[in-house]
PDB file of C-alpha atoms in Angstrom:
ATOM      1  CA  LYS A   1      19.572 -13.142 -16.656  1.00  0.00           C
ATOM      2  CA  TYR A   2      22.307 -12.154 -14.217  1.00  0.00           C
ATOM      3  CA  ARG A   3      23.991 -15.047 -12.450  1.00  0.00           C
ATOM      4  CA  PHE A   4      26.934 -15.047 -10.077  1.00  0.00           C
ATOM      5  CA  PRO A   5      29.659 -17.599  -9.240  1.00  0.00           C
ATOM      6  CA  ASN A   6      29.858 -19.747  -6.127  1.00  0.00           C
ATOM      7  CA  LEU A   7      32.634 -19.304  -3.580  1.00  0.00           C
ATOM      8  CA  GLU A   8      35.509 -21.641  -4.416  1.00  0.00           C
ATOM      9  CA  GLU A   9      38.426 -20.024  -2.535  1.00  0.00           C
ATOM     10  CA  SER A  10      38.723 -18.444   0.905  1.00  0.00           C
ATOM     11  CA  ILE A  11      38.787 -14.643   0.957  1.00  0.00           C
ATOM     12  CA  SER A  12      38.911 -11.684   3.344  1.00  0.00           C
ATOM     13  CA  THR A  13      36.528  -8.737   3.367  1.00  0.00           C
ATOM     14  CA  ASP A  14      35.307  -5.930   5.613  1.00  0.00           C
ATOM     15  CA  VAL A  15      31.705  -7.152   5.782  1.00  0.00           C
ATOM     16  CA  THR A  16      30.067 -10.497   5.008  1.00  0.00           C
ATOM     17  CA  ILE A  17      26.344 -10.488   4.271  1.00  0.00           C
ATOM     18  CA  VAL A  18      24.372 -13.726   4.416  1.00  0.00           C
ATOM     19  CA  GLY A  19      21.357 -13.559   2.115  1.00  0.00           C
ATOM     20  CA  GLY A  20      21.095 -12.342  -1.457  1.00  0.00           C
ATOM     21  CA  GLY A  21      17.552 -11.015  -1.364  1.00  0.00           C
ATOM     22  CA  ILE A  22      16.651  -7.367  -1.794  1.00  0.00           C
ATOM     23  CA  THR A  23      17.689  -6.571   1.801  1.00  0.00           C
ATOM     24  CA  GLY A  24      21.120  -8.165   1.449  1.00  0.00           C
ATOM     25  CA  ILE A  25      21.791  -6.675  -1.982  1.00  0.00           C
ATOM     26  CA  CYS A  26      20.716  -3.157  -0.989  1.00  0.00           C
ATOM     27  CA  SER A  27      22.792  -3.397   2.204  1.00  0.00           C
ATOM     28  CA  ALA A  28      25.819  -4.421   0.135  1.00  0.00           C
ATOM     29  CA  PHE A  29      25.187  -1.587  -2.317  1.00  0.00           C
ATOM     30  CA  TYR A  30      25.103   1.132   0.341  1.00  0.00           C
ATOM     31  CA  LEU A  31      28.049  -0.292   2.280  1.00  0.00           C
ATOM     32  CA  GLN A  32      30.089  -0.422  -0.925  1.00  0.00           C
ATOM     33  CA  GLN A  33      29.079   3.170  -1.696  1.00  0.00           C
ATOM     34  CA  ALA A  34      30.380   4.094   1.766  1.00  0.00           C
ATOM     35  CA  GLY A  35      33.773   2.575   0.971  1.00  0.00           C
ATOM     36  CA  TYR A  36      33.549  -0.878   2.561  1.00  0.00           C
ATOM     37  CA  ASP A  37      34.658  -4.089   0.906  1.00  0.00           C
ATOM     38  CA  VAL A  38      31.549  -6.288   1.031  1.00  0.00           C
ATOM     39  CA  VAL A  39      30.768  -9.876   0.081  1.00  0.00           C
ATOM     40  CA  VAL A  40      27.287 -11.405  -0.158  1.00  0.00           C
ATOM     41  CA  ILE A  41      26.732 -15.158   0.012  1.00  0.00           C
ATOM     42  CA  GLU A  42      23.429 -16.690  -1.082  1.00  0.00           C
ATOM     43  CA  GLN A  43      22.555 -20.377  -0.780  1.00  0.00           C
ATOM     44  CA  ASP A  44      20.358 -20.279  -3.901  1.00  0.00           C
ATOM     45  CA  GLU A  45      20.140 -17.450  -6.441  1.00  0.00           C
ATOM     46  CA  VAL A  46      19.965 -13.706  -5.932  1.00  0.00           C
ATOM     47  CA  GLY A  47      16.346 -12.714  -5.408  1.00  0.00           C
ATOM     48  CA  SER A  48      15.078 -16.190  -4.654  1.00  0.00           C
ATOM     49  CA  ALA A  49      12.823 -17.168  -1.725  1.00  0.00           C
ATOM     50  CA  ALA A  50      10.899 -14.281  -0.100  1.00  0.00           C
ATOM     51  CA  THR A  51      12.228 -11.596  -2.455  1.00  0.00           C
ATOM     52  CA  GLY A  52      11.149 -13.555  -5.524  1.00  0.00           C
ATOM     53  CA  ALA A  53       7.693 -14.144  -4.052  1.00  0.00           C
ATOM     54  CA  SER A  54       7.131 -10.505  -3.080  1.00  0.00           C
ATOM     55  CA  SER A  55       4.598  -8.351  -4.913  1.00  0.00           C
ATOM     56  CA  GLY A  56       7.162  -5.547  -4.976  1.00  0.00           C
ATOM     57  CA  ILE A  57       4.620  -2.852  -4.108  1.00  0.00           C
ATOM     58  CA  LEU A  58       6.300   0.317  -2.837  1.00  0.00           C
ATOM     59  CA  TYR A  59       3.852   1.873  -0.414  1.00  0.00           C
ATOM     60  CA  TYR A  60       3.820   4.141   2.602  1.00  0.00           C
ATOM     61  CA  GLY A  61       4.267   3.102   6.190  1.00  0.00           C
ATOM     62  CA  SER A  62       3.614  -0.203   7.867  1.00  0.00           C
ATOM     63  CA  GLY A  63       0.940  -1.875   5.735  1.00  0.00           C
ATOM     64  CA  THR A  64      -1.928  -0.116   7.482  1.00  0.00           C
ATOM     65  CA  ASN A  65      -3.350   3.379   7.118  1.00  0.00           C
ATOM     66  CA  PHE A  66      -1.899   6.378   8.924  1.00  0.00           C
ATOM     67  CA  LEU A  67      -4.706   6.767  11.455  1.00  0.00           C
ATOM     68  CA  GLU A  68      -4.350   3.168  12.602  1.00  0.00           C
ATOM     69  CA  ALA A  69      -0.576   3.503  12.724  1.00  0.00           C
ATOM     70  CA  THR A  70      -0.786   6.473  15.078  1.00  0.00           C
ATOM     71  CA  LYS A  71      -2.767   4.311  17.512  1.00  0.00           C
ATOM     72  CA  LEU A  72      -0.086   1.621  17.366  1.00  0.00           C
ATOM     73  CA  PHE A  73       3.120   3.679  17.233  1.00  0.00           C
ATOM     74  CA  GLY A  74       2.160   7.242  18.137  1.00  0.00           C
ATOM     75  CA  LYS A  75       1.927  10.247  15.803  1.00  0.00           C
ATOM     76  CA  ASP A  76       5.619  11.194  15.726  1.00  0.00           C
ATOM     77  CA  ARG A  77       6.864   7.681  14.996  1.00  0.00           C
ATOM     78  CA  SER A  78       4.182   7.131  12.371  1.00  0.00           C
ATOM     79  CA  ALA A  79       5.031  10.433  10.689  1.00  0.00           C
ATOM     80  CA  PHE A  80       8.692   9.409  10.639  1.00  0.00           C
ATOM     81  CA  LEU A  81       7.804   6.020   9.138  1.00  0.00           C
ATOM     82  CA  TRP A  82       5.591   7.509   6.423  1.00  0.00           C
ATOM     83  CA  ASN A  83       8.162  10.114   5.409  1.00  0.00           C
ATOM     84  CA  GLU A  84      10.967   7.549   5.408  1.00  0.00           C
ATOM     85  CA  SER A  85       8.821   5.421   3.107  1.00  0.00           C
ATOM     86  CA  LYS A  86       8.274   8.408   0.838  1.00  0.00           C
ATOM     87  CA  GLU A  87      12.010   9.092   0.606  1.00  0.00           C
ATOM     88  CA  THR A  88      12.770   5.422  -0.014  1.00  0.00           C
ATOM     89  CA  MET A  89      10.286   5.213  -2.896  1.00  0.00           C
ATOM     90  CA  THR A  90      11.862   8.282  -4.490  1.00  0.00           C
ATOM     91  CA  LEU A  91      15.358   6.917  -3.917  1.00  0.00           C
ATOM     92  CA  ILE A  92      14.570   3.555  -5.549  1.00  0.00           C
ATOM     93  CA  GLU A  93      12.952   5.262  -8.523  1.00  0.00           C
ATOM     94  CA  ASN A  94      15.971   7.559  -8.973  1.00  0.00           C
ATOM     95  CA  ILE A  95      18.463   4.678  -8.784  1.00  0.00           C
ATOM     96  CA  ILE A  96      16.506   2.740 -11.394  1.00  0.00           C
ATOM     97  CA  GLU A  97      16.211   5.695 -13.783  1.00  0.00           C
ATOM     98  CA  LYS A  98      19.775   6.970 -13.354  1.00  0.00           C
ATOM     99  CA  ASN A  99      21.349   3.557 -13.962  1.00  0.00           C
ATOM    100  CA  ASN A 100      18.748   2.212 -16.387  1.00  0.00           C
ATOM    101  CA  LEU A 101      18.250  -0.849 -14.198  1.00  0.00           C
ATOM    102  CA  GLU A 102      16.022  -3.709 -15.243  1.00  0.00           C
ATOM    103  CA  SER A 103      13.399  -3.836 -12.532  1.00  0.00           C
ATOM    104  CA  GLY A 104       9.899  -4.064 -13.971  1.00  0.00           C
ATOM    105  CA  PHE A 105       9.321  -0.580 -12.547  1.00  0.00           C
ATOM    106  CA  ARG A 106       5.894   0.961 -12.984  1.00  0.00           C
ATOM    107  CA  LYS A 107       4.065   3.733 -11.184  1.00  0.00           C
ATOM    108  CA  PRO A 108       0.336   2.988 -11.087  1.00  0.00           C
ATOM    109  CA  GLY A 109      -0.314   4.742  -7.793  1.00  0.00           C
ATOM    110  CA  ALA A 110      -2.559   3.277  -5.112  1.00  0.00           C
ATOM    111  CA  VAL A 111      -6.128   3.902  -3.986  1.00  0.00           C
ATOM    112  CA  MET A 112      -7.697   3.440  -0.560  1.00  0.00           C
ATOM    113  CA  VAL A 113     -11.423   3.018  -1.059  1.00  0.00           C
ATOM    114  CA  ALA A 114     -14.597   3.755   0.903  1.00  0.00           C
ATOM    115  CA  LYS A 115     -17.829   1.770   0.619  1.00  0.00           C
ATOM    116  CA  ASN A 116     -20.017   3.967   2.835  1.00  0.00           C
ATOM    117  CA  ASP A 117     -20.257   7.437   4.373  1.00  0.00           C
ATOM    118  CA  GLU A 118     -18.430   6.411   7.545  1.00  0.00           C
ATOM    119  CA  GLU A 119     -15.459   5.100   5.570  1.00  0.00           C
ATOM    120  CA  ARG A 120     -15.509   8.198   3.388  1.00  0.00           C
ATOM    121  CA  TYR A 121     -15.288  10.365   6.504  1.00  0.00           C
ATOM    122  CA  LEU A 122     -12.261   8.360   7.658  1.00  0.00           C
ATOM    123  CA  LEU A 123     -10.622   8.905   4.271  1.00  0.00           C
ATOM    124  CA  GLU A 124     -11.104  12.644   4.662  1.00  0.00           C
ATOM    125  CA  ILE A 125      -9.486  12.546   8.114  1.00  0.00           C
ATOM    126  CA  GLU A 126      -6.691  10.394   6.707  1.00  0.00           C
ATOM    127  CA  GLN A 127      -6.063  12.919   3.945  1.00  0.00           C
ATOM    128  CA  LYS A 128      -5.893  15.848   6.360  1.00  0.00           C
ATOM    129  CA  SER A 129      -3.572  13.963   8.706  1.00  0.00           C
ATOM    130  CA  LEU A 130      -1.227  13.037   5.861  1.00  0.00           C
ATOM    131  CA  LYS A 131      -1.188  16.594   4.529  1.00  0.00           C
ATOM    132  CA  ASN A 132      -0.052  17.784   7.966  1.00  0.00           C
ATOM    133  CA  ILE A 133       3.066  15.610   7.704  1.00  0.00           C
ATOM    134  CA  GLY A 134       3.845  16.635   4.125  1.00  0.00           C
ATOM    135  CA  ILE A 135       2.236  13.810   2.130  1.00  0.00           C
ATOM    136  CA  ASN A 136      -0.237  14.939  -0.494  1.00  0.00           C
ATOM    137  CA  THR A 137      -3.062  12.740  -1.755  1.00  0.00           C
ATOM    138  CA  GLU A 138      -6.136  13.268  -3.892  1.00  0.00           C
ATOM    139  CA  LEU A 139      -9.684  12.464  -2.828  1.00  0.00           C
ATOM    140  CA  TYR A 140     -11.570  10.672  -5.601  1.00  0.00           C
ATOM    141  CA  HIS A 141     -15.327  10.706  -5.942  1.00  0.00           C
ATOM    142  CA  ASN A 142     -17.530   7.896  -7.244  1.00  0.00           C
ATOM    143  CA  THR A 143     -17.097   8.796 -10.929  1.00  0.00           C
ATOM    144  CA  ASP A 144     -13.322   9.223 -10.587  1.00  0.00           C
ATOM    145  CA  ILE A 145     -12.766   5.882  -8.926  1.00  0.00           C
ATOM    146  CA  LYS A 146     -14.475   3.878 -11.670  1.00  0.00           C
ATOM    147  CA  GLN A 147     -11.307   4.094 -13.753  1.00  0.00           C
ATOM    148  CA  PHE A 148      -9.639   1.849 -11.141  1.00  0.00           C
ATOM    149  CA  PHE A 149     -12.523  -0.369  -9.966  1.00  0.00           C
ATOM    150  CA  ARG A 150     -15.091  -1.168 -12.638  1.00  0.00           C
ATOM    151  CA  GLY A 151     -16.515  -4.309 -11.098  1.00  0.00           C
ATOM    152  CA  ARG A 152     -17.555  -2.838  -7.745  1.00  0.00           C
ATOM    153  CA  GLU A 153     -19.126   0.380  -6.542  1.00  0.00           C
ATOM    154  CA  PHE A 154     -17.217   2.607  -4.135  1.00  0.00           C
ATOM    155  CA  ILE A 155     -18.365   6.063  -3.111  1.00  0.00           C
ATOM    156  CA  ALA A 156     -14.883   7.526  -2.662  1.00  0.00           C
ATOM    157  CA  GLY A 157     -11.182   6.786  -2.750  1.00  0.00           C
ATOM    158  CA  LEU A 158      -7.927   8.311  -1.553  1.00  0.00           C
ATOM    159  CA  HIS A 159      -5.313   8.303  -4.319  1.00  0.00           C
ATOM    160  CA  PHE A 160      -1.578   7.975  -3.548  1.00  0.00           C
ATOM    161  CA  PRO A 161       0.163   8.947  -6.828  1.00  0.00           C
ATOM    162  CA  GLU A 162       3.714   8.223  -5.649  1.00  0.00           C
ATOM    163  CA  CYS A 163       3.163   4.537  -4.977  1.00  0.00           C
ATOM    164  CA  SER A 164       4.912   2.248  -7.448  1.00  0.00           C
ATOM    165  CA  GLN A 165       5.889  -1.363  -8.057  1.00  0.00           C
ATOM    166  CA  ILE A 166       9.044  -3.260  -8.999  1.00  0.00           C
ATOM    167  CA  HIS A 167      10.018  -6.878  -9.571  1.00  0.00           C
ATOM    168  CA  PRO A 168      12.248  -7.317  -6.494  1.00  0.00           C
ATOM    169  CA  ALA A 169      14.292 -10.256  -7.802  1.00  0.00           C
ATOM    170  CA  ILE A 170      15.064  -8.587 -11.137  1.00  0.00           C
ATOM    171  CA  PHE A 171      15.857  -5.303  -9.382  1.00  0.00           C
ATOM    172  CA  SER A 172      18.221  -7.015  -6.920  1.00  0.00           C
ATOM    173  CA  ALA A 173      20.143  -8.911  -9.593  1.00  0.00           C
ATOM    174  CA  SER A 174      20.326  -5.874 -11.876  1.00  0.00           C
ATOM    175  CA  LEU A 175      21.577  -3.645  -9.050  1.00  0.00           C
ATOM    176  CA  ALA A 176      24.253  -6.194  -8.120  1.00  0.00           C
ATOM    177  CA  HIS A 177      25.388  -6.514 -11.735  1.00  0.00           C
ATOM    178  CA  CYS A 178      25.399  -2.767 -12.439  1.00  0.00           C
ATOM    179  CA  PHE A 179      27.587  -1.937  -9.447  1.00  0.00           C
ATOM    180  CA  ASP A 180      29.739  -5.071  -9.670  1.00  0.00           C
ATOM    181  CA  LEU A 181      28.871  -6.224  -6.163  1.00  0.00           C
ATOM    182  CA  LYS A 182      30.750  -9.258  -4.887  1.00  0.00           C
ATOM    183  CA  ILE A 183      28.042 -11.926  -4.883  1.00  0.00           C
ATOM    184  CA  PHE A 184      28.452 -15.663  -4.510  1.00  0.00           C
ATOM    185  CA  GLU A 185      25.403 -17.756  -5.331  1.00  0.00           C
ATOM    186  CA  ASN A 186      24.876 -21.406  -4.426  1.00  0.00           C
ATOM    187  CA  THR A 187      27.105 -20.733  -1.430  1.00  0.00           C
ATOM    188  CA  LYS A 188      25.491 -21.915   1.771  1.00  0.00           C
ATOM    189  CA  PHE A 189      26.275 -20.448   5.165  1.00  0.00           C
ATOM    190  CA  MET A 190      27.494 -23.283   7.394  1.00  0.00           C
ATOM    191  CA  SER A 191      28.831 -21.729  10.593  1.00  0.00           C
ATOM    192  CA  VAL A 192      30.515 -18.706  12.109  1.00  0.00           C
ATOM    193  CA  GLU A 193      33.136 -18.253  14.812  1.00  0.00           C
ATOM    194  CA  GLU A 194      35.173 -15.416  16.234  1.00  0.00           C
ATOM    195  CA  ILE A 195      38.863 -16.217  15.885  1.00  0.00           C
ATOM    196  CA  LYS A 196      41.125 -13.311  16.915  1.00  0.00           C
ATOM    197  CA  ASP A 197      41.402  -9.520  16.835  1.00  0.00           C
ATOM    198  CA  GLU A 198      37.620  -9.268  16.429  1.00  0.00           C
ATOM    199  CA  THR A 199      37.846 -11.205  13.179  1.00  0.00           C
ATOM    200  CA  ILE A 200      34.869 -13.377  12.203  1.00  0.00           C
ATOM    201  CA  LEU A 201      35.286 -16.580  10.236  1.00  0.00           C
ATOM    202  CA  VAL A 202      32.270 -17.597   8.144  1.00  0.00           C
ATOM    203  CA  LYS A 203      32.413 -21.117   6.762  1.00  0.00           C
ATOM    204  CA  THR A 204      30.742 -22.312   3.561  1.00  0.00           C
ATOM    205  CA  PRO A 205      30.932 -25.791   1.969  1.00  0.00           C
ATOM    206  CA  LYS A 206      34.019 -25.041  -0.154  1.00  0.00           C
ATOM    207  CA  ALA A 207      35.696 -21.996   1.405  1.00  0.00           C
ATOM    208  CA  SER A 208      35.590 -19.468   4.231  1.00  0.00           C
ATOM    209  CA  LEU A 209      35.378 -15.704   4.615  1.00  0.00           C
ATOM    210  CA  ARG A 210      37.272 -13.582   7.128  1.00  0.00           C
ATOM    211  CA  SER A 211      35.641 -10.284   7.987  1.00  0.00           C
ATOM    212  CA  LYS A 212      35.179  -7.740  10.737  1.00  0.00           C
ATOM    213  CA  LYS A 213      31.390  -7.608  10.507  1.00  0.00           C
ATOM    214  CA  LEU A 214      28.657 -10.115   9.707  1.00  0.00           C
ATOM    215  CA  ILE A 215      25.115  -9.237   8.627  1.00  0.00           C
ATOM    216  CA  PHE A 216      22.291 -11.767   8.440  1.00  0.00           C
ATOM    217  CA  ALA A 217      19.837 -10.590   5.773  1.00  0.00           C
ATOM    218  CA  THR A 218      17.712 -13.722   5.642  1.00  0.00           C
ATOM    219  CA  LYS A 219      14.784 -15.361   7.374  1.00  0.00           C
ATOM    220  CA  ASN A 220      15.919 -18.887   6.586  1.00  0.00           C
ATOM    221  CA  GLN A 221      15.052 -21.213   9.430  1.00  0.00           C
ATOM    222  CA  PHE A 222      18.450 -22.895   9.500  1.00  0.00           C
ATOM    223  CA  LEU A 223      19.964 -19.730  10.911  1.00  0.00           C
ATOM    224  CA  LEU A 224      17.490 -19.745  13.792  1.00  0.00           C
ATOM    225  CA  ASP A 225      17.885 -23.347  14.902  1.00  0.00           C
TER     226      ASP A 225
END
């Protein structure tokens, strides 16, 4: 629905961001809120590639459970990561509601399930550990969990009510449109060089950008070659 022009003329800005996915758009949003003049260039369309393919699930932590994370990162770092995730989920929800953004937002929650007594015990430990760092969950029993999983039998589940889901591409484009971010689609990054007085020159097929800072918010292979 929301489309943006390509870069036809050379411009100057405080910050140039390469990549118009959710990372690039959110970075531009917060930098603009902080008073910086920001330009985003995207070689395709906002929210394409990885952002468009993402499930958009807003969940805690690192993709694993808290107990496993503490083994990998330590308790303090894991607690920080989980609470940062919690704040981020709340922040995204508030931005969407306050600005009436199109995003496909829904809040179904999430459930971690247990198939046997050993896994149930681990869920109980998980719940206690999360409560100690300020994250509340609800332990579901067999009858409770059937409302989520009707095709399989689980003896217990740990419910995370704050977990939600968005459509990342729609959210990114809607956020950019709502806050009038400077986005240039179909504008491929070609090269970068430092010219003078700590000024960076980013070249695209039709024009260039002069800026003081450059942020790569993309995983595209051509930037790694």
